[in-house]
Amino acid sequence: MTNNIPFRESHPSRTCTTQYTDHKRFKPHLRVDFNQRCGYCHANDIYLGGATVFHVDHFAPQKKFPDLRLNYSNLVYSCPYCNRSKSDDWPSTDATQNIANDKGYIDPCGEEYVNNFCRDPQGNIVPLSPVGIYMHKRLRFGLRRHQILWIIHQIRVTMNELHSELEKKPADYALLTQLASLNKEYLQYWDYITDNKANA
C-alpha cells in the first residue's frame, strides 16, 4: 500500500459558537469549518452545486437523539449523497457510542478519520479498517463518482499551476499544449458528472 495517497489534504474543525433555533442556519459556518468539502467523502462542493446543494448532517442522527439537533459539535457539512446514504443509521442507543462491533461512523473532525481511509493512485477511496469498510459500504464510497470528483480536482489544480506558469511565459507553446490537453480531459470528466452518470 506504499503507493496510496492521503485521503484528504485539509482537516475540518468546528469553531462556531453562535446559537440558532434552526440547524440549517449553521450551514455557512460549517462550510467554512469543513473547507467547502463533505466531511465524509471529502468532495468539494464547487463540483456538486455549492452550498445550496450540500446538507447539514447530524452525526448522531437527530431522529434518535433530538437533544443534539442544535449542537454544533454534532453537525457535519455533507454532500447530499453521503447524508442520504447515512440517513438515521447508528450502531447504538447512545449518542456517544458511534462505533460498536466494527460498525458505525468516525467523526470527520476526529484526528483518526484519515487513518481509516486513503486513495489509491487512480483516486478511488480505499478503506483501511473494519469500521472504514463499514462506512465505505454504507456511504457508497465505491461509486465511480468519488474517483471522478478527485480526478477533476487534481486536473483543476494542475491547470491553475499551468496558468501561473503561463503568466511568466505567455508564449510557451509546450505549456499551452499541455493546458489545452488538460482542459479537454477536464471537460470530459465534467460531462460525466453533469450527465448524472456518476451515481453508478
JSON list of C-alpha atoms in Angstrom, two decimals:
[
{"chain": "A", "resi": 1, "resn": "MET", "atom": "CA", "xyz": [0.00, 0.00, 0.00]},
{"chain": "A", "resi": 2, "resn": "THR", "atom": "CA", "xyz": [3.00, 2.26, -0.37]},
{"chain": "A", "resi": 3, "resn": "ASN", "atom": "CA", "xyz": [1.51, 3.95, -3.45]},
{"chain": "A", "resi": 4, "resn": "ASN", "atom": "CA", "xyz": [-1.62, 5.07, -1.65]},
{"chain": "A", "resi": 5, "resn": "ILE", "atom": "CA", "xyz": [-2.43, 8.76, -1.31]},
{"chain": "A", "resi": 6, "resn": "PRO", "atom": "CA", "xyz": [-3.65, 10.51, 1.86]},
{"chain": "A", "resi": 7, "resn": "PHE", "atom": "CA", "xyz": [-7.44, 10.70, 1.89]},
{"chain": "A", "resi": 8, "resn": "ARG", "atom": "CA", "xyz": [-7.66, 14.46, 2.33]},
{"chain": "A", "resi": 9, "resn": "GLU", "atom": "CA", "xyz": [-5.33, 17.45, 2.31]},
{"chain": "A", "resi": 10, "resn": "SER", "atom": "CA", "xyz": [-7.33, 19.61, 4.73]},
{"chain": "A", "resi": 11, "resn": "HIS", "atom": "CA", "xyz": [-8.70, 18.82, 8.20]},
{"chain": "A", "resi": 12, "resn": "PRO", "atom": "CA", "xyz": [-12.17, 20.04, 9.22]},
{"chain": "A", "resi": 13, "resn": "SER", "atom": "CA", "xyz": [-12.95, 21.58, 12.58]},
{"chain": "A", "resi": 14, "resn": "ARG", "atom": "CA", "xyz": [-15.92, 23.03, 14.41]},
{"chain": "A", "resi": 15, "resn": "THR", "atom": "CA", "xyz": [-15.40, 26.61, 15.57]},
{"chain": "A", "resi": 16, "resn": "CYS", "atom": "CA", "xyz": [-18.88, 28.21, 15.58]},
{"chain": "A", "resi": 17, "resn": "THR", "atom": "CA", "xyz": [-20.12, 29.44, 18.96]},
{"chain": "A", "resi": 18, "resn": "THR", "atom": "CA", "xyz": [-23.28, 31.16, 17.69]},
{"chain": "A", "resi": 19, "resn": "GLN", "atom": "CA", "xyz": [-26.58, 29.58, 18.71]},
{"chain": "A", "resi": 20, "resn": "TYR", "atom": "CA", "xyz": [-29.52, 29.21, 16.31]},
{"chain": "A", "resi": 21, "resn": "THR", "atom": "CA", "xyz": [-33.00, 27.78, 16.61]},
{"chain": "A", "resi": 22, "resn": "ASP", "atom": "CA", "xyz": [-32.76, 26.07, 13.21]},
{"chain": "A", "resi": 23, "resn": "HIS", "atom": "CA", "xyz": [-29.87, 23.70, 12.47]},
{"chain": "A", "resi": 24, "resn": "LYS", "atom": "CA", "xyz": [-29.83, 24.79, 8.79]},
{"chain": "A", "resi": 25, "resn": "ARG", "atom": "CA", "xyz": [-28.66, 28.25, 9.86]},
{"chain": "A", "resi": 26, "resn": "PHE", "atom": "CA", "xyz": [-25.31, 26.68, 10.79]},
{"chain": "A", "resi": 27, "resn": "LYS", "atom": "CA", "xyz": [-24.55, 25.79, 7.17]},
{"chain": "A", "resi": 28, "resn": "PRO", "atom": "CA", "xyz": [-22.38, 28.87, 6.34]},
{"chain": "A", "resi": 29, "resn": "HIS", "atom": "CA", "xyz": [-20.25, 28.21, 9.43]},
{"chain": "A", "resi": 30, "resn": "LEU", "atom": "CA", "xyz": [-19.97, 24.51, 8.62]},
{"chain": "A", "resi": 31, "resn": "ARG", "atom": "CA", "xyz": [-18.97, 25.29, 5.03]},
{"chain": "A", "resi": 32, "resn": "VAL", "atom": "CA", "xyz": [-16.01, 27.33, 6.30]},
{"chain": "A", "resi": 33, "resn": "ASP", "atom": "CA", "xyz": [-15.06, 24.86, 9.04]},
{"chain": "A", "resi": 34, "resn": "PHE", "atom": "CA", "xyz": [-15.19, 21.92, 6.61]},
{"chain": "A", "resi": 35, "resn": "ASN", "atom": "CA", "xyz": [-13.21, 23.75, 3.90]},
{"chain": "A", "resi": 36, "resn": "GLN", "atom": "CA", "xyz": [-16.15, 23.59, 1.46]},
{"chain": "A", "resi": 37, "resn": "ARG", "atom": "CA", "xyz": [-15.91, 19.80, 1.46]},
{"chain": "A", "resi": 38, "resn": "CYS", "atom": "CA", "xyz": [-18.12, 16.94, 2.51]},
{"chain": "A", "resi": 39, "resn": "GLY", "atom": "CA", "xyz": [-16.99, 15.78, 5.92]},
{"chain": "A", "resi": 40, "resn": "TYR", "atom": "CA", "xyz": [-17.39, 12.15, 4.87]},
{"chain": "A", "resi": 41, "resn": "CYS", "atom": "CA", "xyz": [-16.23, 11.71, 1.26]},
{"chain": "A", "resi": 42, "resn": "HIS", "atom": "CA", "xyz": [-14.25, 14.98, 1.01]},
{"chain": "A", "resi": 43, "resn": "ALA", "atom": "CA", "xyz": [-15.98, 16.05, -2.23]},
{"chain": "A", "resi": 44, "resn": "ASN", "atom": "CA", "xyz": [-15.59, 19.77, -2.90]},
{"chain": "A", "resi": 45, "resn": "ASP", "atom": "CA", "xyz": [-18.96, 21.50, -3.04]},
{"chain": "A", "resi": 46, "resn": "ILE", "atom": "CA", "xyz": [-17.94, 23.56, -6.08]},
{"chain": "A", "resi": 47, "resn": "TYR", "atom": "CA", "xyz": [-18.28, 20.42, -8.21]},
{"chain": "A", "resi": 48, "resn": "LEU", "atom": "CA", "xyz": [-21.71, 19.49, -6.86]},
{"chain": "A", "resi": 49, "resn": "GLY", "atom": "CA", "xyz": [-23.66, 22.74, -6.95]},
{"chain": "A", "resi": 50, "resn": "GLY", "atom": "CA", "xyz": [-22.20, 24.63, -4.00]},
{"chain": "A", "resi": 51, "resn": "ALA", "atom": "CA", "xyz": [-23.61, 25.28, -0.55]},
{"chain": "A", "resi": 52, "resn": "THR", "atom": "CA", "xyz": [-27.22, 25.34, -1.75]},
{"chain": "A", "resi": 53, "resn": "VAL", "atom": "CA", "xyz": [-26.96, 21.62, -2.64]},
{"chain": "A", "resi": 54, "resn": "PHE", "atom": "CA", "xyz": [-24.99, 20.48, 0.43]},
{"chain": "A", "resi": 55, "resn": "HIS", "atom": "CA", "xyz": [-26.76, 19.36, 3.62]},
{"chain": "A", "resi": 56, "resn": "VAL", "atom": "CA", "xyz": [-26.31, 19.84, 7.34]},
{"chain": "A", "resi": 57, "resn": "ASP", "atom": "CA", "xyz": [-25.97, 16.29, 8.63]},
{"chain": "A", "resi": 58, "resn": "HIS", "atom": "CA", "xyz": [-26.45, 15.28, 12.25]},
{"chain": "A", "resi": 59, "resn": "PHE", "atom": "CA", "xyz": [-23.55, 12.95, 13.05]},
{"chain": "A", "resi": 60, "resn": "ALA", "atom": "CA", "xyz": [-25.59, 11.26, 15.78]},
{"chain": "A", "resi": 61, "resn": "PRO", "atom": "CA", "xyz": [-28.98, 11.26, 13.99]},
{"chain": "A", "resi": 62, "resn": "GLN", "atom": "CA", "xyz": [-31.48, 13.87, 15.18]},
{"chain": "A", "resi": 63, "resn": "LYS", "atom": "CA", "xyz": [-34.32, 11.36, 14.84]},
{"chain": "A", "resi": 64, "resn": "LYS", "atom": "CA", "xyz": [-32.69, 9.18, 17.51]},
{"chain": "A", "resi": 65, "resn": "PHE", "atom": "CA", "xyz": [-31.06, 11.95, 19.55]},
{"chain": "A", "resi": 66, "resn": "PRO", "atom": "CA", "xyz": [-33.26, 15.09, 19.25]},
{"chain": "A", "resi": 67, "resn": "ASP", "atom": "CA", "xyz": [-31.41, 16.81, 22.12]},
{"chain": "A", "resi": 68, "resn": "LEU", "atom": "CA", "xyz": [-28.38, 17.15, 19.80]},
{"chain": "A", "resi": 69, "resn": "ARG", "atom": "CA", "xyz": [-30.32, 18.79, 16.96]},
{"chain": "A", "resi": 70, "resn": "LEU", "atom": "CA", "xyz": [-28.76, 22.23, 17.58]},
{"chain": "A", "resi": 71, "resn": "ASN", "atom": "CA", "xyz": [-25.43, 21.06, 19.00]},
{"chain": "A", "resi": 72, "resn": "TYR", "atom": "CA", "xyz": [-22.76, 22.36, 16.60]},
{"chain": "A", "resi": 73, "resn": "SER", "atom": "CA", "xyz": [-20.31, 19.66, 17.70]},
{"chain": "A", "resi": 74, "resn": "ASN", "atom": "CA", "xyz": [-22.74, 17.10, 16.26]},
{"chain": "A", "resi": 75, "resn": "LEU", "atom": "CA", "xyz": [-23.11, 18.73, 12.83]},
{"chain": "A", "resi": 76, "resn": "VAL", "atom": "CA", "xyz": [-21.31, 17.79, 9.61]},
{"chain": "A", "resi": 77, "resn": "TYR", "atom": "CA", "xyz": [-21.17, 19.63, 6.28]},
{"chain": "A", "resi": 78, "resn": "SER", "atom": "CA", "xyz": [-22.24, 16.82, 3.98]},
{"chain": "A", "resi": 79, "resn": "CYS", "atom": "CA", "xyz": [-22.85, 16.22, 0.31]},
{"chain": "A", "resi": 80, "resn": "PRO", "atom": "CA", "xyz": [-26.41, 15.00, -0.35]},
{"chain": "A", "resi": 81, "resn": "TYR", "atom": "CA", "xyz": [-25.15, 11.56, -1.40]},
{"chain": "A", "resi": 82, "resn": "CYS", "atom": "CA", "xyz": [-23.42, 10.83, 1.91]},
{"chain": "A", "resi": 83, "resn": "ASN", "atom": "CA", "xyz": [-26.20, 12.37, 4.00]},
{"chain": "A", "resi": 84, "resn": "ARG", "atom": "CA", "xyz": [-28.89, 10.30, 2.32]},
{"chain": "A", "resi": 85, "resn": "SER", "atom": "CA", "xyz": [-26.81, 7.13, 2.44]},
{"chain": "A", "resi": 86, "resn": "LYS", "atom": "CA", "xyz": [-26.05, 7.53, 6.14]},
{"chain": "A", "resi": 87, "resn": "SER", "atom": "CA", "xyz": [-29.61, 8.62, 6.93]},
{"chain": "A", "resi": 88, "resn": "ASP", "atom": "CA", "xyz": [-30.53, 7.65, 10.53]},
{"chain": "A", "resi": 89, "resn": "ASP", "atom": "CA", "xyz": [-28.13, 4.73, 10.74]},
{"chain": "A", "resi": 90, "resn": "TRP", "atom": "CA", "xyz": [-26.36, 4.49, 14.12]},
{"chain": "A", "resi": 91, "resn": "PRO", "atom": "CA", "xyz": [-24.73, 1.49, 15.83]},
{"chain": "A", "resi": 92, "resn": "SER", "atom": "CA", "xyz": [-26.10, 2.01, 19.34]},
{"chain": "A", "resi": 93, "resn": "THR", "atom": "CA", "xyz": [-28.70, 3.68, 21.52]},
{"chain": "A", "resi": 94, "resn": "ASP", "atom": "CA", "xyz": [-26.02, 6.00, 22.96]},
{"chain": "A", "resi": 95, "resn": "ALA", "atom": "CA", "xyz": [-25.10, 9.17, 21.05]},
{"chain": "A", "resi": 96, "resn": "THR", "atom": "CA", "xyz": [-21.52, 8.94, 22.33]},
{"chain": "A", "resi": 97, "resn": "GLN", "atom": "CA", "xyz": [-21.05, 5.34, 21.15]},
{"chain": "A", "resi": 98, "resn": "ASN", "atom": "CA", "xyz": [-20.50, 5.90, 17.44]},
{"chain": "A", "resi": 99, "resn": "ILE", "atom": "CA", "xyz": [-18.80, 2.52, 16.85]},
{"chain": "A", "resi": 100, "resn": "ALA", "atom": "CA", "xyz": [-19.97, -0.91, 18.05]},
{"chain": "A", "resi": 101, "resn": "ASN", "atom": "CA", "xyz": [-18.66, -4.26, 16.80]},
{"chain": "A", "resi": 102, "resn": "ASP", "atom": "CA", "xyz": [-16.71, -2.58, 13.98]},
{"chain": "A", "resi": 103, "resn": "LYS", "atom": "CA", "xyz": [-19.86, -0.87, 12.72]},
{"chain": "A", "resi": 104, "resn": "GLY", "atom": "CA", "xyz": [-20.61, 2.82, 12.88]},
{"chain": "A", "resi": 105, "resn": "TYR", "atom": "CA", "xyz": [-19.12, 6.15, 11.96]},
{"chain": "A", "resi": 106, "resn": "ILE", "atom": "CA", "xyz": [-15.96, 8.07, 12.69]},
{"chain": "A", "resi": 107, "resn": "ASP", "atom": "CA", "xyz": [-16.41, 11.78, 13.39]},
{"chain": "A", "resi": 108, "resn": "PRO", "atom": "CA", "xyz": [-14.92, 13.59, 10.37]},
{"chain": "A", "resi": 109, "resn": "CYS", "atom": "CA", "xyz": [-13.35, 16.16, 12.70]},
{"chain": "A", "resi": 110, "resn": "GLY", "atom": "CA", "xyz": [-11.55, 13.47, 14.68]},
{"chain": "A", "resi": 111, "resn": "GLU", "atom": "CA", "xyz": [-7.84, 13.05, 14.09]},
{"chain": "A", "resi": 112, "resn": "GLU", "atom": "CA", "xyz": [-8.32, 9.32, 13.50]},
{"chain": "A", "resi": 113, "resn": "TYR", "atom": "CA", "xyz": [-10.61, 9.79, 10.49]},
{"chain": "A", "resi": 114, "resn": "VAL", "atom": "CA", "xyz": [-7.75, 9.83, 7.99]},
{"chain": "A", "resi": 115, "resn": "ASN", "atom": "CA", "xyz": [-6.31, 6.61, 9.45]},
{"chain": "A", "resi": 116, "resn": "ASN", "atom": "CA", "xyz": [-9.34, 4.71, 8.20]},
{"chain": "A", "resi": 117, "resn": "PHE", "atom": "CA", "xyz": [-9.24, 5.73, 4.53]},
{"chain": "A", "resi": 118, "resn": "CYS", "atom": "CA", "xyz": [-6.81, 6.57, 1.75]},
{"chain": "A", "resi": 119, "resn": "ARG", "atom": "CA", "xyz": [-6.88, 6.97, -2.02]},
{"chain": "A", "resi": 120, "resn": "ASP", "atom": "CA", "xyz": [-5.31, 4.60, -4.49]},
{"chain": "A", "resi": 121, "resn": "PRO", "atom": "CA", "xyz": [-3.27, 6.12, -7.36]},
{"chain": "A", "resi": 122, "resn": "GLN", "atom": "CA", "xyz": [-6.43, 6.22, -9.51]},
{"chain": "A", "resi": 123, "resn": "GLY", "atom": "CA", "xyz": [-8.32, 8.28, -6.90]},
{"chain": "A", "resi": 124, "resn": "ASN", "atom": "CA", "xyz": [-10.57, 5.55, -5.55]},
{"chain": "A", "resi": 125, "resn": "ILE", "atom": "CA", "xyz": [-11.40, 5.67, -1.83]},
{"chain": "A", "resi": 126, "resn": "VAL", "atom": "CA", "xyz": [-9.87, 2.68, -0.03]},
{"chain": "A", "resi": 127, "resn": "PRO", "atom": "CA", "xyz": [-10.97, 1.60, 3.48]},
{"chain": "A", "resi": 128, "resn": "LEU", "atom": "CA", "xyz": [-8.15, 0.77, 5.89]},
{"chain": "A", "resi": 129, "resn": "SER", "atom": "CA", "xyz": [-10.00, -0.63, 8.92]},
{"chain": "A", "resi": 130, "resn": "PRO", "atom": "CA", "xyz": [-13.13, -2.65, 9.78]},
{"chain": "A", "resi": 131, "resn": "VAL", "atom": "CA", "xyz": [-15.13, 0.49, 10.57]},
{"chain": "A", "resi": 132, "resn": "GLY", "atom": "CA", "xyz": [-13.70, 2.06, 7.42]},
{"chain": "A", "resi": 133, "resn": "ILE", "atom": "CA", "xyz": [-15.07, -0.90, 5.47]},
{"chain": "A", "resi": 134, "resn": "TYR", "atom": "CA", "xyz": [-18.49, -0.40, 7.09]},
{"chain": "A", "resi": 135, "resn": "MET", "atom": "CA", "xyz": [-18.55, 3.30, 6.23]},
{"chain": "A", "resi": 136, "resn": "HIS", "atom": "CA", "xyz": [-17.22, 2.63, 2.72]},
{"chain": "A", "resi": 137, "resn": "LYS", "atom": "CA", "xyz": [-20.13, 0.28, 2.06]},
{"chain": "A", "resi": 138, "resn": "ARG", "atom": "CA", "xyz": [-22.82, 2.29, 3.84]},
{"chain": "A", "resi": 139, "resn": "LEU", "atom": "CA", "xyz": [-21.83, 5.67, 2.34]},
{"chain": "A", "resi": 140, "resn": "ARG", "atom": "CA", "xyz": [-21.21, 4.09, -1.08]},
{"chain": "A", "resi": 141, "resn": "PHE", "atom": "CA", "xyz": [-17.61, 5.29, -1.30]},
{"chain": "A", "resi": 142, "resn": "GLY", "atom": "CA", "xyz": [-17.04, 2.72, -4.05]},
{"chain": "A", "resi": 143, "resn": "LEU", "atom": "CA", "xyz": [-19.09, 4.69, -6.59]},
{"chain": "A", "resi": 144, "resn": "ARG", "atom": "CA", "xyz": [-17.07, 5.94, -9.54]},
{"chain": "A", "resi": 145, "resn": "ARG", "atom": "CA", "xyz": [-18.34, 9.44, -8.75]},
{"chain": "A", "resi": 146, "resn": "HIS", "atom": "CA", "xyz": [-15.83, 9.72, -5.90]},
{"chain": "A", "resi": 147, "resn": "GLN", "atom": "CA", "xyz": [-12.93, 8.87, -8.18]},
{"chain": "A", "resi": 148, "resn": "ILE", "atom": "CA", "xyz": [-14.13, 11.27, -10.90]},
{"chain": "A", "resi": 149, "resn": "LEU", "atom": "CA", "xyz": [-14.51, 14.18, -8.48]},
{"chain": "A", "resi": 150, "resn": "TRP", "atom": "CA", "xyz": [-11.00, 13.55, -7.18]},
{"chain": "A", "resi": 151, "resn": "ILE", "atom": "CA", "xyz": [-9.59, 13.44, -10.73]},
{"chain": "A", "resi": 152, "resn": "ILE", "atom": "CA", "xyz": [-11.42, 16.65, -11.66]},
{"chain": "A", "resi": 153, "resn": "HIS", "atom": "CA", "xyz": [-9.91, 18.40, -8.67]},
{"chain": "A", "resi": 154, "resn": "GLN", "atom": "CA", "xyz": [-6.39, 17.17, -9.49]},
{"chain": "A", "resi": 155, "resn": "ILE", "atom": "CA", "xyz": [-6.74, 18.39, -13.08]},
{"chain": "A", "resi": 156, "resn": "ARG", "atom": "CA", "xyz": [-8.04, 21.75, -11.89]},
{"chain": "A", "resi": 157, "resn": "VAL", "atom": "CA", "xyz": [-5.11, 22.20, -9.51]},
{"chain": "A", "resi": 158, "resn": "THR", "atom": "CA", "xyz": [-2.65, 21.38, -12.30]},
{"chain": "A", "resi": 159, "resn": "MET", "atom": "CA", "xyz": [-4.41, 23.75, -14.71]},
{"chain": "A", "resi": 160, "resn": "ASN", "atom": "CA", "xyz": [-4.14, 26.56, -12.16]},
{"chain": "A", "resi": 161, "resn": "GLU", "atom": "CA", "xyz": [-0.42, 25.86, -11.81]},
{"chain": "A", "resi": 162, "resn": "LEU", "atom": "CA", "xyz": [-0.01, 25.98, -15.59]},
{"chain": "A", "resi": 163, "resn": "HIS", "atom": "CA", "xyz": [-1.89, 29.27, -15.79]},
{"chain": "A", "resi": 164, "resn": "SER", "atom": "CA", "xyz": [0.54, 30.69, -13.24]},
{"chain": "A", "resi": 165, "resn": "GLU", "atom": "CA", "xyz": [3.47, 29.49, -15.35]},
{"chain": "A", "resi": 166, "resn": "LEU", "atom": "CA", "xyz": [1.93, 30.99, -18.50]},
{"chain": "A", "resi": 167, "resn": "GLU", "atom": "CA", "xyz": [1.71, 34.38, -16.80]},
{"chain": "A", "resi": 168, "resn": "LYS", "atom": "CA", "xyz": [5.50, 34.26, -16.58]},
{"chain": "A", "resi": 169, "resn": "LYS", "atom": "CA", "xyz": [6.00, 32.75, -20.07]},
{"chain": "A", "resi": 170, "resn": "PRO", "atom": "CA", "xyz": [2.86, 33.54, -22.12]},
{"chain": "A", "resi": 171, "resn": "ALA", "atom": "CA", "xyz": [4.32, 32.31, -25.42]},
{"chain": "A", "resi": 172, "resn": "ASP", "atom": "CA", "xyz": [5.43, 28.90, -24.14]},
{"chain": "A", "resi": 173, "resn": "TYR", "atom": "CA", "xyz": [3.91, 26.53, -26.71]},
{"chain": "A", "resi": 174, "resn": "ALA", "atom": "CA", "xyz": [4.56, 23.39, -24.63]},
{"chain": "A", "resi": 175, "resn": "LEU", "atom": "CA", "xyz": [2.67, 24.84, -21.66]},
{"chain": "A", "resi": 176, "resn": "LEU", "atom": "CA", "xyz": [-0.20, 25.93, -23.90]},
{"chain": "A", "resi": 177, "resn": "THR", "atom": "CA", "xyz": [-0.42, 22.46, -25.44]},
{"chain": "A", "resi": 178, "resn": "GLN", "atom": "CA", "xyz": [-0.42, 20.81, -22.02]},
{"chain": "A", "resi": 179, "resn": "LEU", "atom": "CA", "xyz": [-3.10, 23.20, -20.78]},
{"chain": "A", "resi": 180, "resn": "ALA", "atom": "CA", "xyz": [-5.30, 22.54, -23.82]},
{"chain": "A", "resi": 181, "resn": "SER", "atom": "CA", "xyz": [-4.98, 18.79, -23.30]},
{"chain": "A", "resi": 182, "resn": "LEU", "atom": "CA", "xyz": [-5.86, 19.06, -19.60]},
{"chain": "A", "resi": 183, "resn": "ASN", "atom": "CA", "xyz": [-8.80, 21.31, -20.40]},
{"chain": "A", "resi": 184, "resn": "LYS", "atom": "CA", "xyz": [-10.18, 18.70, -22.82]},
{"chain": "A", "resi": 185, "resn": "GLU", "atom": "CA", "xyz": [-9.77, 15.96, -20.20]},
{"chain": "A", "resi": 186, "resn": "TYR", "atom": "CA", "xyz": [-11.39, 18.16, -17.54]},
{"chain": "A", "resi": 187, "resn": "LEU", "atom": "CA", "xyz": [-14.42, 18.77, -19.74]},
{"chain": "A", "resi": 188, "resn": "GLN", "atom": "CA", "xyz": [-14.85, 15.03, -20.42]},
{"chain": "A", "resi": 189, "resn": "TYR", "atom": "CA", "xyz": [-14.90, 14.24, -16.71]},
{"chain": "A", "resi": 190, "resn": "TRP", "atom": "CA", "xyz": [-17.13, 17.23, -16.04]},
{"chain": "A", "resi": 191, "resn": "ASP", "atom": "CA", "xyz": [-19.62, 15.95, -18.62]},
{"chain": "A", "resi": 192, "resn": "TYR", "atom": "CA", "xyz": [-19.63, 12.62, -16.78]},
{"chain": "A", "resi": 193, "resn": "ILE", "atom": "CA", "xyz": [-20.65, 14.34, -13.55]},
{"chain": "A", "resi": 194, "resn": "THR", "atom": "CA", "xyz": [-23.23, 16.68, -15.06]},
{"chain": "A", "resi": 195, "resn": "ASP", "atom": "CA", "xyz": [-24.86, 13.85, -17.02]},
{"chain": "A", "resi": 196, "resn": "ASN", "atom": "CA", "xyz": [-25.58, 12.19, -13.63]},
{"chain": "A", "resi": 197, "resn": "LYS", "atom": "CA", "xyz": [-23.74, 9.05, -14.67]},
{"chain": "A", "resi": 198, "resn": "ALA", "atom": "CA", "xyz": [-21.62, 9.17, -11.54]},
{"chain": "A", "resi": 199, "resn": "ASN", "atom": "CA", "xyz": [-24.25, 7.57, -9.35]},
{"chain": "A", "resi": 200, "resn": "ALA", "atom": "CA", "xyz": [-23.07, 4.15, -10.52]}
]
